DNA sequence: CGACTGACAAAGTTTGAAATCTGTCAGCTG
DNA sequence: CAGCTGACAGATTTCAAACTTTGTCAGTCG
């Protein structure tokens, strides 16, 4: 039986790593800092994560998973698909833009981290596109939308709204017109989804 | 009458500055280097441009103007507006993506420069949006499109295609699917432009 | 007299020696 | 004997001193 209060789990390491990244920023946070926060030698951290990059990737994955949690389409199934789509896009934009506005340091940290964790980000993007595909497929079932295949349509909607949620565009979110610009794009997209060519 | 071969014009300074930026990169190019290339003291350069930032902005403006030249909508007025729109978007993407692919160093220089020249970039973006507005307005005249106001529609189309032409997304252009992704987005957009709500 | 120079202060950048960090592993310890 | 430590080599980062750059301006030159 292992002494419960002292056992070194991946989870406890991730908590500490997240904390250290928050406090020192991605440029200065070291594995030694993480070990110090846990009261162990840095060698112990390497028993659980093979490299510093793997540790950072794991932190990024957890962050992105937590961000994407409120975006499960099953959480909001009321009303026309066009409006569910708008609410979903606005929720995504609000999550990212809120983070960028309320805590720019943390957002920068998070941006740095994800910029390097390409695989992890690809999984996140796939996840978001799948959520859009689900909403669009519901719209097709109800006769609201008329796309031949909801999968590329979901990806296209995500790509077309990149400006409103992709962290690269954070500097543009200061413009107060950003909200109405998202609605303009949404309007074109839902007309496009509904049209029968 | 001034001695023609030796006169120091803004234009000659811009030529030299562009050359120096190309050769040394934006981080290392100095005003002293520009002056040296012209065989004058750096003080003379400051008689024509008040600061280094103003000089760099002027170089960026000239670059962007040159880039945008082949995108005048009056140069391609054949066929349905939907297809003119696709050709225009593909031309814009090809210009930016071609530069990024053929001469990544120069593209990075150009990206750095424009990232700092916010005003200059805003003018360039307005110019591009106006070109799209013109194509959409033509489509409305011909009965192909049905948007109430082509001005926000032009901006929305530019925003919706940011992923395919905005330099921030350059890293994503390596994916060979990028071309078909642009077509997917275009398809939704032109159906949206044509739809009568 | 107007265009240019070059010396200058303040700000910013380079440089290389010292300090720190990453990733490994032989050995300690409960 | 599983889990941890701490010393180590090589890579990377820090820091302060030396050097370079920016922007100004009194003075030179034609």
Short mmCIF file of C-alpha atoms (C1' of nucleotides) in Angstrom, two decimals:
data_model
loop_
_atom_site.label_atom_id
_atom_site.label_comp_id
_atom_site.label_asym_id
_atom_site.label_seq_id
_atom_site.Cartn_x
_atom_site.Cartn_y
_atom_site.Cartn_z
CA UNK A 1 0.00 0.00 0.00
CA UNK A 2 1.42 3.37 -1.00
CA UNK A 3 1.22 6.36 1.38
CA UNK A 4 -1.71 8.24 -0.12
CA UNK A 5 -0.79 11.82 0.74
CA UNK A 6 2.67 11.60 -0.87
CA UNK A 7 2.15 9.47 -3.99
CA UNK A 8 3.40 11.14 -7.13
CA UNK A 9 0.78 10.76 -9.88
CA UNK A 10 0.72 12.18 -13.39
CA UNK A 11 -2.20 14.24 -12.28
CA UNK A 12 -0.39 15.86 -9.38
CA UNK A 13 2.53 16.65 -11.69
CA UNK A 14 0.18 18.23 -14.24
CA UNK A 15 -1.43 20.38 -11.53
CA UNK A 16 2.00 21.59 -10.42
CA UNK A 17 3.16 22.15 -14.00
CA UNK A 18 0.08 24.18 -14.81
CA UNK A 19 0.67 26.28 -11.73
CA UNK A 20 4.32 26.86 -12.52
CA UNK A 21 3.50 27.78 -16.12
CA UNK A 22 0.86 30.25 -14.90
CA UNK A 23 3.29 31.88 -12.48
CA UNK A 24 6.55 31.94 -14.46
CA UNK A 25 5.32 31.89 -18.07
CA UNK A 26 6.25 29.30 -20.70
CA UNK A 27 9.69 30.79 -21.35
CA UNK A 28 10.91 30.58 -17.75
CA UNK A 29 9.09 27.55 -16.32
CA UNK A 30 11.55 24.67 -15.86
CA UNK A 31 11.19 21.03 -14.92
CA UNK A 32 13.23 21.84 -11.82
CA UNK A 33 10.60 24.41 -10.80
CA UNK A 34 7.85 21.82 -11.19
CA UNK A 35 9.80 19.31 -9.09
CA UNK A 36 10.48 21.98 -6.45
CA UNK A 37 6.76 22.80 -6.26
CA UNK A 38 6.09 19.13 -5.58
CA UNK A 39 8.96 18.75 -3.12
CA UNK A 40 10.72 16.05 -5.18
CA UNK A 41 13.84 15.86 -7.32
CA UNK A 42 13.46 16.67 -11.01
CA UNK A 43 14.57 13.13 -11.81
CA UNK A 44 11.27 11.87 -10.36
CA UNK A 45 9.27 13.96 -12.79
CA UNK A 46 11.14 12.20 -15.61
CA UNK A 47 9.80 8.83 -14.38
CA UNK A 48 6.30 9.98 -15.42
CA UNK A 49 6.97 12.14 -18.50
CA UNK A 50 9.76 11.22 -20.91
CA UNK A 51 10.64 14.81 -21.84
CA UNK A 52 9.78 18.38 -21.00
CA UNK A 53 7.92 18.63 -24.33
CA UNK A 54 5.72 15.64 -23.40
CA UNK A 55 4.88 17.31 -20.08
CA UNK A 56 3.98 20.58 -21.80
CA UNK A 57 1.88 18.73 -24.38
CA UNK A 58 -0.02 16.99 -21.58
CA UNK A 59 -0.72 20.34 -19.90
CA UNK A 60 -1.90 21.79 -23.23
CA UNK A 61 -4.17 18.79 -23.86
CA UNK A 62 -5.81 19.14 -20.47
CA UNK A 63 -6.30 22.87 -20.99
CA UNK A 64 -7.90 22.43 -24.40
CA UNK A 65 -10.12 19.58 -23.20
CA UNK A 66 -11.38 21.76 -20.37
CA UNK A 67 -12.01 24.66 -22.78
CA UNK A 68 -13.96 22.47 -25.18
CA UNK A 69 -16.16 20.90 -22.49
CA UNK A 70 -18.98 23.50 -22.61
CA UNK A 71 -19.08 23.11 -26.41
CA UNK A 72 -20.68 19.68 -26.56
CA UNK A 73 -23.61 20.17 -28.98
CA UNK A 74 -25.77 17.80 -26.88
CA UNK A 75 -25.89 20.53 -24.22
CA UNK A 76 -28.03 22.83 -26.36
CA UNK A 77 -30.55 21.13 -28.64
CA UNK A 78 -33.35 23.71 -28.63
CA UNK A 79 -34.60 25.75 -31.57
CA UNK A 80 -33.58 25.87 -35.24
CA UNK A 81 -30.15 24.52 -36.23
CA UNK A 82 -29.17 27.92 -37.68
CA UNK A 83 -29.55 29.48 -34.26
CA UNK A 84 -27.87 26.62 -32.43
CA UNK A 85 -24.98 27.18 -34.83
CA UNK A 86 -24.80 30.88 -33.97
CA UNK A 87 -24.96 30.19 -30.23
CA UNK A 88 -22.20 27.56 -30.56
CA UNK A 89 -19.95 29.92 -32.54
CA UNK A 90 -20.57 32.76 -30.11
CA UNK A 91 -19.84 30.50 -27.16
CA UNK A 92 -16.55 29.40 -28.75
CA UNK A 93 -15.61 33.00 -29.51
CA UNK A 94 -16.61 34.11 -26.00
CA UNK A 95 -14.46 31.43 -24.38
CA UNK A 96 -11.35 32.39 -26.32
CA UNK A 97 -11.96 36.12 -26.39
CA UNK A 98 -12.85 36.16 -22.69
CA UNK A 99 -9.62 34.42 -21.78
CA UNK A 100 -7.63 36.82 -23.97
CA UNK A 101 -9.31 39.84 -22.39
CA UNK A 102 -9.45 38.82 -18.71
CA UNK A 103 -6.05 37.25 -18.36
CA UNK A 104 -3.76 38.19 -21.27
CA UNK A 105 -0.68 36.75 -19.56
CA UNK A 106 -2.30 33.36 -19.16
CA UNK A 107 -3.66 33.57 -22.70
CA UNK A 108 -0.16 34.28 -24.03
CA UNK A 109 1.20 31.32 -22.06
CA UNK A 110 -1.54 29.13 -23.44
CA UNK A 111 -0.92 30.45 -26.98
CA UNK A 112 2.82 29.71 -26.76
CA UNK A 113 2.18 26.25 -25.44
CA UNK A 114 -0.35 25.28 -28.09
CA UNK A 115 1.73 26.81 -30.89
CA UNK A 116 4.33 24.14 -30.10
CA UNK A 117 1.90 21.26 -29.45
CA UNK A 118 0.79 20.78 -33.06
CA UNK A 119 -0.56 17.22 -32.64
CA UNK A 120 -2.57 18.19 -29.59
CA UNK A 121 -4.05 21.19 -31.38
CA UNK A 122 -4.96 19.08 -34.41
CA UNK A 123 -7.00 16.78 -32.13
CA UNK A 124 -8.73 19.81 -30.61
CA UNK A 125 -9.57 21.21 -34.06
CA UNK A 126 -10.98 17.84 -35.14
CA UNK A 127 -13.10 17.79 -32.02
CA UNK A 128 -14.51 21.28 -32.73
CA UNK A 129 -15.20 20.42 -36.38
CA UNK A 130 -17.03 17.28 -35.25
CA UNK A 131 -19.28 19.36 -32.99
CA UNK A 132 -20.19 21.62 -35.93
CA UNK A 133 -20.79 18.58 -38.12
CA UNK A 134 -23.23 17.28 -35.53
CA UNK A 135 -25.24 20.52 -35.47
CA UNK A 136 -25.30 20.65 -39.27
CA UNK A 137 -26.36 17.00 -39.53
CA UNK A 138 -29.27 17.76 -37.16
CA UNK A 139 -30.22 20.67 -39.43
CA UNK A 140 -30.17 18.35 -42.45
CA UNK A 141 -32.41 15.82 -40.64
CA UNK A 142 -34.94 18.53 -39.81
CA UNK A 143 -34.93 19.79 -43.42
CA UNK A 144 -33.44 23.16 -42.49
CA UNK A 145 -30.13 22.57 -44.20
CA UNK A 146 -29.44 20.99 -47.58
CA UNK A 147 -25.72 20.20 -47.70
CA UNK A 148 -24.75 16.92 -49.40
CA UNK A 149 -22.23 15.97 -46.67
CA UNK A 150 -22.13 17.57 -43.19
CA UNK A 151 -18.47 16.57 -42.58
CA UNK A 152 -16.76 18.97 -45.01
CA UNK A 153 -19.44 21.54 -44.20
CA UNK A 154 -18.52 21.42 -40.51
CA UNK A 155 -14.85 21.89 -41.32
CA UNK A 156 -15.69 24.74 -43.71
CA UNK A 157 -17.72 26.57 -41.04
CA UNK A 158 -14.85 26.23 -38.57
CA UNK A 159 -12.35 27.51 -41.14
CA UNK A 160 -14.61 30.39 -42.20
CA UNK A 161 -14.85 31.59 -38.60
CA UNK A 162 -11.14 31.21 -37.77
CA UNK A 163 -10.77 34.97 -37.38
CA UNK A 164 -13.20 34.88 -34.43
CA UNK A 165 -11.73 32.04 -32.42
CA UNK A 166 -8.19 31.24 -33.60
CA UNK A 167 -5.70 32.59 -31.02
CA UNK A 168 -3.52 33.97 -33.82
CA UNK A 169 -6.17 36.62 -34.38
CA UNK A 170 -6.34 37.70 -30.71
CA UNK A 171 -5.05 41.20 -31.54
CA UNK A 172 -8.09 41.79 -33.78
CA UNK A 173 -10.55 41.00 -30.98
CA UNK A 174 -10.02 44.40 -29.39
CA UNK A 175 -12.18 45.91 -32.14
CA UNK A 176 -15.74 46.23 -30.76
CA UNK A 177 -17.12 45.44 -34.24
CA UNK A 178 -15.87 41.85 -33.89
CA UNK A 179 -19.24 40.57 -32.63
CA UNK A 180 -21.26 41.94 -35.53
CA UNK A 181 -18.60 40.73 -37.98
CA UNK A 182 -19.11 37.19 -36.69
CA UNK A 183 -22.86 37.56 -37.24
CA UNK A 184 -22.31 38.74 -40.82
CA UNK A 185 -20.20 35.70 -41.59
CA UNK A 186 -22.70 33.40 -39.83
CA UNK A 187 -25.54 34.90 -41.90
CA UNK A 188 -23.80 34.07 -45.19
CA UNK A 189 -22.90 30.59 -43.94
CA UNK A 190 -26.39 29.56 -42.81
CA UNK A 191 -27.94 30.84 -46.03
CA UNK A 192 -25.32 28.80 -47.81
CA UNK A 193 -26.10 25.72 -45.72
CA UNK A 194 -29.83 26.10 -46.36
CA UNK A 195 -29.62 26.75 -50.12
CA UNK A 196 -30.55 24.06 -52.63
CA UNK A 197 -28.22 24.62 -55.59
CA UNK B 1 18.51 72.60 -61.21
CA UNK B 2 19.60 69.69 -58.99
CA UNK B 3 22.27 67.20 -60.10
CA UNK B 4 20.09 64.33 -61.31
CA UNK B 5 22.32 61.34 -60.64
CA UNK B 6 22.97 62.24 -57.01
CA UNK B 7 19.65 63.67 -55.74
CA UNK B 8 18.33 61.89 -52.68
CA UNK B 9 14.60 61.22 -53.18
CA UNK B 10 12.19 59.31 -50.98
CA UNK B 11 11.98 56.80 -53.73
CA UNK B 12 15.71 56.12 -53.87
CA UNK B 13 15.69 55.72 -50.08
CA UNK B 14 12.79 53.25 -50.25
CA UNK B 15 14.61 51.22 -52.91
CA UNK B 16 17.69 51.04 -50.73
CA UNK B 17 15.67 50.27 -47.59
CA UNK B 18 13.84 47.44 -49.32
CA UNK B 19 17.14 46.01 -50.47
CA UNK B 20 18.70 46.23 -47.03
CA UNK B 21 15.64 44.61 -45.43
CA UNK B 22 15.78 41.79 -47.98
CA UNK B 23 19.46 41.18 -47.32
CA UNK B 24 19.73 41.63 -43.54
CA UNK B 25 16.18 40.85 -42.39
CA UNK B 26 13.95 43.16 -40.37
CA UNK B 27 15.73 42.48 -37.07
CA UNK B 28 19.20 43.50 -38.28
CA UNK B 29 18.55 46.18 -40.89
CA UNK B 30 19.52 49.60 -39.52
CA UNK B 31 19.11 53.15 -40.79
CA UNK B 32 22.90 53.34 -40.90
CA UNK B 33 22.90 50.38 -43.32
CA UNK B 34 20.40 52.14 -45.56
CA UNK B 35 22.49 55.32 -45.55
CA UNK B 36 25.64 53.32 -46.28
CA UNK B 37 23.93 51.65 -49.26
CA UNK B 38 23.15 55.13 -50.60
CA UNK B 39 26.60 56.57 -49.80
CA UNK B 40 25.23 59.28 -47.49
CA UNK B 41 25.22 59.91 -43.75
CA UNK B 42 22.30 58.50 -41.75
CA UNK B 43 21.33 62.07 -40.80
CA UNK B 44 20.33 62.65 -44.42
CA UNK B 45 17.87 59.78 -44.34
CA UNK B 46 16.21 61.50 -41.37
CA UNK B 47 15.55 64.60 -43.52
CA UNK B 48 13.11 62.48 -45.57
CA UNK B 49 11.59 60.13 -42.97
CA UNK B 50 11.00 61.33 -39.42
CA UNK B 51 11.71 57.95 -37.77
CA UNK B 52 12.81 54.45 -38.58
CA UNK B 53 9.21 53.30 -38.05
CA UNK B 54 7.97 55.76 -40.70
CA UNK B 55 10.55 54.43 -43.14
CA UNK B 56 9.55 50.83 -42.48
CA UNK B 57 5.87 51.72 -42.83
CA UNK B 58 6.57 53.33 -46.19
CA UNK B 59 8.37 50.19 -47.38
CA UNK B 60 5.46 48.03 -46.16
CA UNK B 61 2.93 50.28 -47.92
CA UNK B 62 4.79 50.00 -51.23
CA UNK B 63 5.06 46.22 -50.87
CA UNK B 64 1.37 45.79 -50.14
CA UNK B 65 0.34 48.12 -52.96
CA UNK B 66 2.44 46.12 -55.39
CA UNK B 67 0.92 42.85 -54.12
CA UNK B 68 -2.63 44.15 -54.50
CA UNK B 69 -2.14 45.46 -58.03
CA UNK B 70 -3.15 42.24 -59.86
CA UNK B 71 -6.31 42.09 -57.72
CA UNK B 72 -8.17 44.99 -59.31
CA UNK B 73 -11.61 43.47 -60.13
CA UNK B 74 -11.75 45.49 -63.35
CA UNK B 75 -9.04 43.17 -64.72
CA UNK B 76 -11.36 40.16 -64.83
CA UNK B 77 -15.00 40.86 -65.66
CA UNK B 78 -15.93 37.68 -67.56
CA UNK B 79 -18.43 35.05 -66.51
CA UNK B 80 -20.72 34.70 -63.48
CA UNK B 81 -19.92 36.73 -60.38
CA UNK B 82 -19.65 33.53 -58.30
CA UNK B 83 -16.79 32.37 -60.47
CA UNK B 84 -15.11 35.77 -60.60
CA UNK B 85 -15.23 35.63 -56.81
CA UNK B 86 -13.54 32.24 -56.73
CA UNK B 87 -10.85 33.35 -59.19
CA UNK B 88 -10.21 36.50 -57.13
CA UNK B 89 -9.91 34.54 -53.87
CA UNK B 90 -7.65 31.96 -55.48
CA UNK B 91 -5.47 34.70 -56.95
CA UNK B 92 -5.14 36.37 -53.54
CA UNK B 93 -4.32 33.03 -51.90
CA UNK B 94 -1.84 32.18 -54.67
CA UNK B 95 -0.02 35.50 -54.27
CA UNK B 96 0.43 35.12 -50.52
CA UNK B 97 0.97 31.37 -50.51
CA UNK B 98 3.40 31.59 -53.44
CA UNK B 99 5.49 34.18 -51.65
CA UNK B 100 5.49 32.08 -48.47
CA UNK B 101 6.55 28.97 -50.39
CA UNK B 102 9.11 30.40 -52.83
CA UNK B 103 10.90 32.82 -50.57
CA UNK B 104 10.14 32.08 -46.91
CA UNK B 105 12.84 34.44 -45.67
CA UNK B 106 11.40 37.37 -47.58
CA UNK B 107 7.91 36.36 -46.51
CA UNK B 108 9.00 36.35 -42.85
CA UNK B 109 10.56 39.81 -43.32
CA UNK B 110 7.37 41.02 -44.93
CA UNK B 111 5.28 39.43 -42.15
CA UNK B 112 7.35 41.09 -39.41
CA UNK B 113 7.15 44.44 -41.13
CA UNK B 114 3.40 44.37 -41.66
CA UNK B 115 2.75 43.02 -38.15
CA UNK B 116 4.13 46.33 -36.87
CA UNK B 117 2.56 48.60 -39.51
CA UNK B 118 -1.03 48.31 -38.28
CA UNK B 119 -2.36 51.44 -40.02
CA UNK B 120 -0.82 50.46 -43.32
CA UNK B 121 -2.30 46.97 -43.08
CA UNK B 122 -5.73 48.38 -42.24
CA UNK B 123 -5.65 50.39 -45.49
CA UNK B 124 -4.64 47.27 -47.42
CA UNK B 125 -7.49 45.26 -45.86
CA UNK B 126 -9.99 48.02 -46.73
CA UNK B 127 -8.70 47.95 -50.28
CA UNK B 128 -9.19 44.17 -50.55
CA UNK B 129 -12.67 44.34 -48.99
CA UNK B 130 -13.59 47.06 -51.51
CA UNK B 131 -12.53 44.79 -54.39
CA UNK B 132 -14.80 42.01 -53.06
CA UNK B 133 -17.63 44.50 -52.59
CA UNK B 134 -17.28 45.48 -56.24
CA UNK B 135 -17.55 41.89 -57.46
CA UNK B 136 -20.54 41.25 -55.19
CA UNK B 137 -22.25 44.48 -56.33
CA UNK B 138 -21.83 43.33 -59.95
CA UNK B 139 -23.44 40.03 -58.96
CA UNK B 140 -26.36 41.86 -57.40
CA UNK B 141 -26.82 43.97 -60.57
CA UNK B 142 -26.91 40.85 -62.72
CA UNK B 143 -29.45 39.19 -60.40
CA UNK B 144 -27.04 36.42 -59.38
CA UNK B 145 -26.67 37.59 -55.79
CA UNK B 146 -29.34 38.87 -53.42
CA UNK B 147 -27.54 40.53 -50.50
CA UNK B 148 -29.13 43.70 -49.12
CA UNK B 149 -25.81 45.61 -48.91
CA UNK B 150 -22.61 44.50 -50.71
CA UNK B 151 -20.32 46.46 -48.34
CA UNK B 152 -20.67 44.27 -45.22
CA UNK B 153 -20.91 41.24 -47.50
CA UNK B 154 -17.50 42.07 -49.00
CA UNK B 155 -15.97 42.40 -45.56
CA UNK B 156 -17.62 39.15 -44.43
CA UNK B 157 -16.21 37.23 -47.42
CA UNK B 158 -12.72 38.58 -46.68
CA UNK B 159 -13.02 37.63 -43.01
CA UNK B 160 -14.42 34.19 -43.79
CA UNK B 161 -11.42 33.43 -46.01
CA UNK B 162 -8.76 34.82 -43.62
CA UNK B 163 -7.32 31.34 -43.11
CA UNK B 164 -6.37 31.20 -46.78
CA UNK B 165 -4.66 34.57 -47.20
CA UNK B 166 -3.81 36.05 -43.79
CA UNK B 167 -0.03 35.68 -43.21
CA UNK B 168 -0.68 34.55 -39.61
CA UNK B 169 -1.94 31.28 -41.06
CA UNK B 170 1.10 30.67 -43.27
CA UNK B 171 2.05 27.54 -41.32
CA UNK B 172 -1.26 25.91 -42.29
CA UNK B 173 -0.64 26.42 -46.03
CA UNK B 174 1.77 23.49 -46.13
CA UNK B 175 -1.24 21.15 -46.00
CA UNK B 176 -2.08 20.14 -49.60
CA UNK B 177 -5.80 20.12 -48.71
CA UNK B 178 -5.71 23.90 -48.36
CA UNK B 179 -6.93 24.48 -51.93
CA UNK B 180 -10.01 22.30 -51.62
CA UNK B 181 -10.75 23.80 -48.20
CA UNK B 182 -10.90 27.24 -49.82
CA UNK B 183 -13.36 25.89 -52.39
CA UNK B 184 -15.58 24.43 -49.64
CA UNK B 185 -15.76 27.79 -47.91
CA UNK B 186 -16.36 29.59 -51.21
CA UNK B 187 -19.20 27.19 -52.03
CA UNK B 188 -21.04 28.00 -48.79
CA UNK B 189 -20.40 31.71 -49.26
CA UNK B 190 -21.74 32.00 -52.83
CA UNK B 191 -24.84 29.98 -51.96
CA UNK B 192 -25.27 32.36 -49.04
CA UNK B 193 -24.82 35.39 -51.32
CA UNK B 194 -27.32 34.01 -53.83
CA UNK B 195 -29.99 32.97 -51.29
CA UNK B 196 -33.15 35.02 -50.85
CA UNK B 197 -34.05 34.72 -47.15
"C1'" DC C 1 20.30 79.42 -48.32
"C1'" DG C 2 19.21 74.71 -48.44
"C1'" DA C 3 21.16 70.08 -48.43
"C1'" DC C 4 24.24 67.41 -46.02
"C1'" DT C 5 27.64 65.97 -42.26
"C1'" DG C 6 29.33 64.08 -38.07
"C1'" DA C 7 29.64 64.33 -32.97
"C1'" DC C 8 26.68 63.37 -29.31
"C1'" DA C 9 23.29 61.46 -25.44
"C1'" DA C 10 20.13 58.03 -24.52
"C1'" DA C 11 18.34 53.64 -25.72
"C1'" DG C 12 19.04 49.15 -27.37
"C1'" DT C 13 21.88 45.19 -28.85
"C1'" DT C 14 25.80 41.97 -28.80
"C1'" DT C 15 28.99 38.97 -26.54
"C1'" DG C 16 31.15 35.57 -23.95
"C1'" DA C 17 32.00 33.81 -19.33
"C1'" DA C 18 29.33 32.03 -15.46
"C1'" DA C 19 25.22 29.90 -14.02
"C1'" DT C 20 21.34 26.97 -14.87
"C1'" DC C 21 18.73 23.45 -17.14
"C1'" DT C 22 17.73 18.89 -19.46
"C1'" DG C 23 17.85 14.17 -19.55
"C1'" DT C 24 20.47 9.90 -17.72
"C1'" DC C 25 21.74 6.58 -14.53
"C1'" DA C 26 24.24 4.26 -10.68
"C1'" DG C 27 23.16 3.80 -6.16
"C1'" DC C 28 20.42 4.72 -1.75
"C1'" DT C 29 16.37 3.97 1.20
"C1'" DG C 30 12.00 2.57 3.42
"C1'" DC D 1 12.76 -3.97 -4.81
"C1'" DA D 2 9.90 0.15 -6.40
"C1'" DG D 3 10.42 4.63 -6.14
"C1'" DC D 4 13.30 8.19 -5.44
"C1'" DT D 5 17.79 10.89 -5.20
"C1'" DG D 6 21.64 13.56 -6.65
"C1'" DA D 7 25.90 13.90 -9.44
"C1'" DC D 8 26.97 14.45 -14.13
"C1'" DA D 9 27.77 15.85 -19.37
"C1'" DG D 10 26.20 18.63 -22.81
"C1'" DA D 11 22.94 22.21 -24.21
"C1'" DT D 12 20.82 26.42 -23.10
"C1'" DT D 13 20.11 30.68 -20.63
"C1'" DT D 14 21.49 34.74 -17.94
"C1'" DC D 15 24.02 38.98 -16.93
"C1'" DA D 16 26.81 42.83 -17.18
"C1'" DA D 17 30.19 45.24 -19.75
"C1'" DA D 18 31.44 46.76 -24.45
"C1'" DC D 19 29.62 48.18 -28.49
"C1'" DT D 20 25.99 49.81 -31.87
"C1'" DT D 21 21.94 52.33 -33.07
"C1'" DT D 22 18.52 56.06 -32.98
"C1'" DG D 23 17.36 60.61 -33.39
"C1'" DT D 24 19.09 65.62 -32.76
"C1'" DC D 25 21.39 69.59 -33.98
"C1'" DA D 26 25.18 73.00 -34.45
"C1'" DG D 27 28.05 73.67 -38.03
"C1'" DT D 28 30.15 72.94 -43.03
"C1'" DC D 29 29.92 73.19 -48.00
"C1'" DG D 30 28.72 74.63 -52.60
#
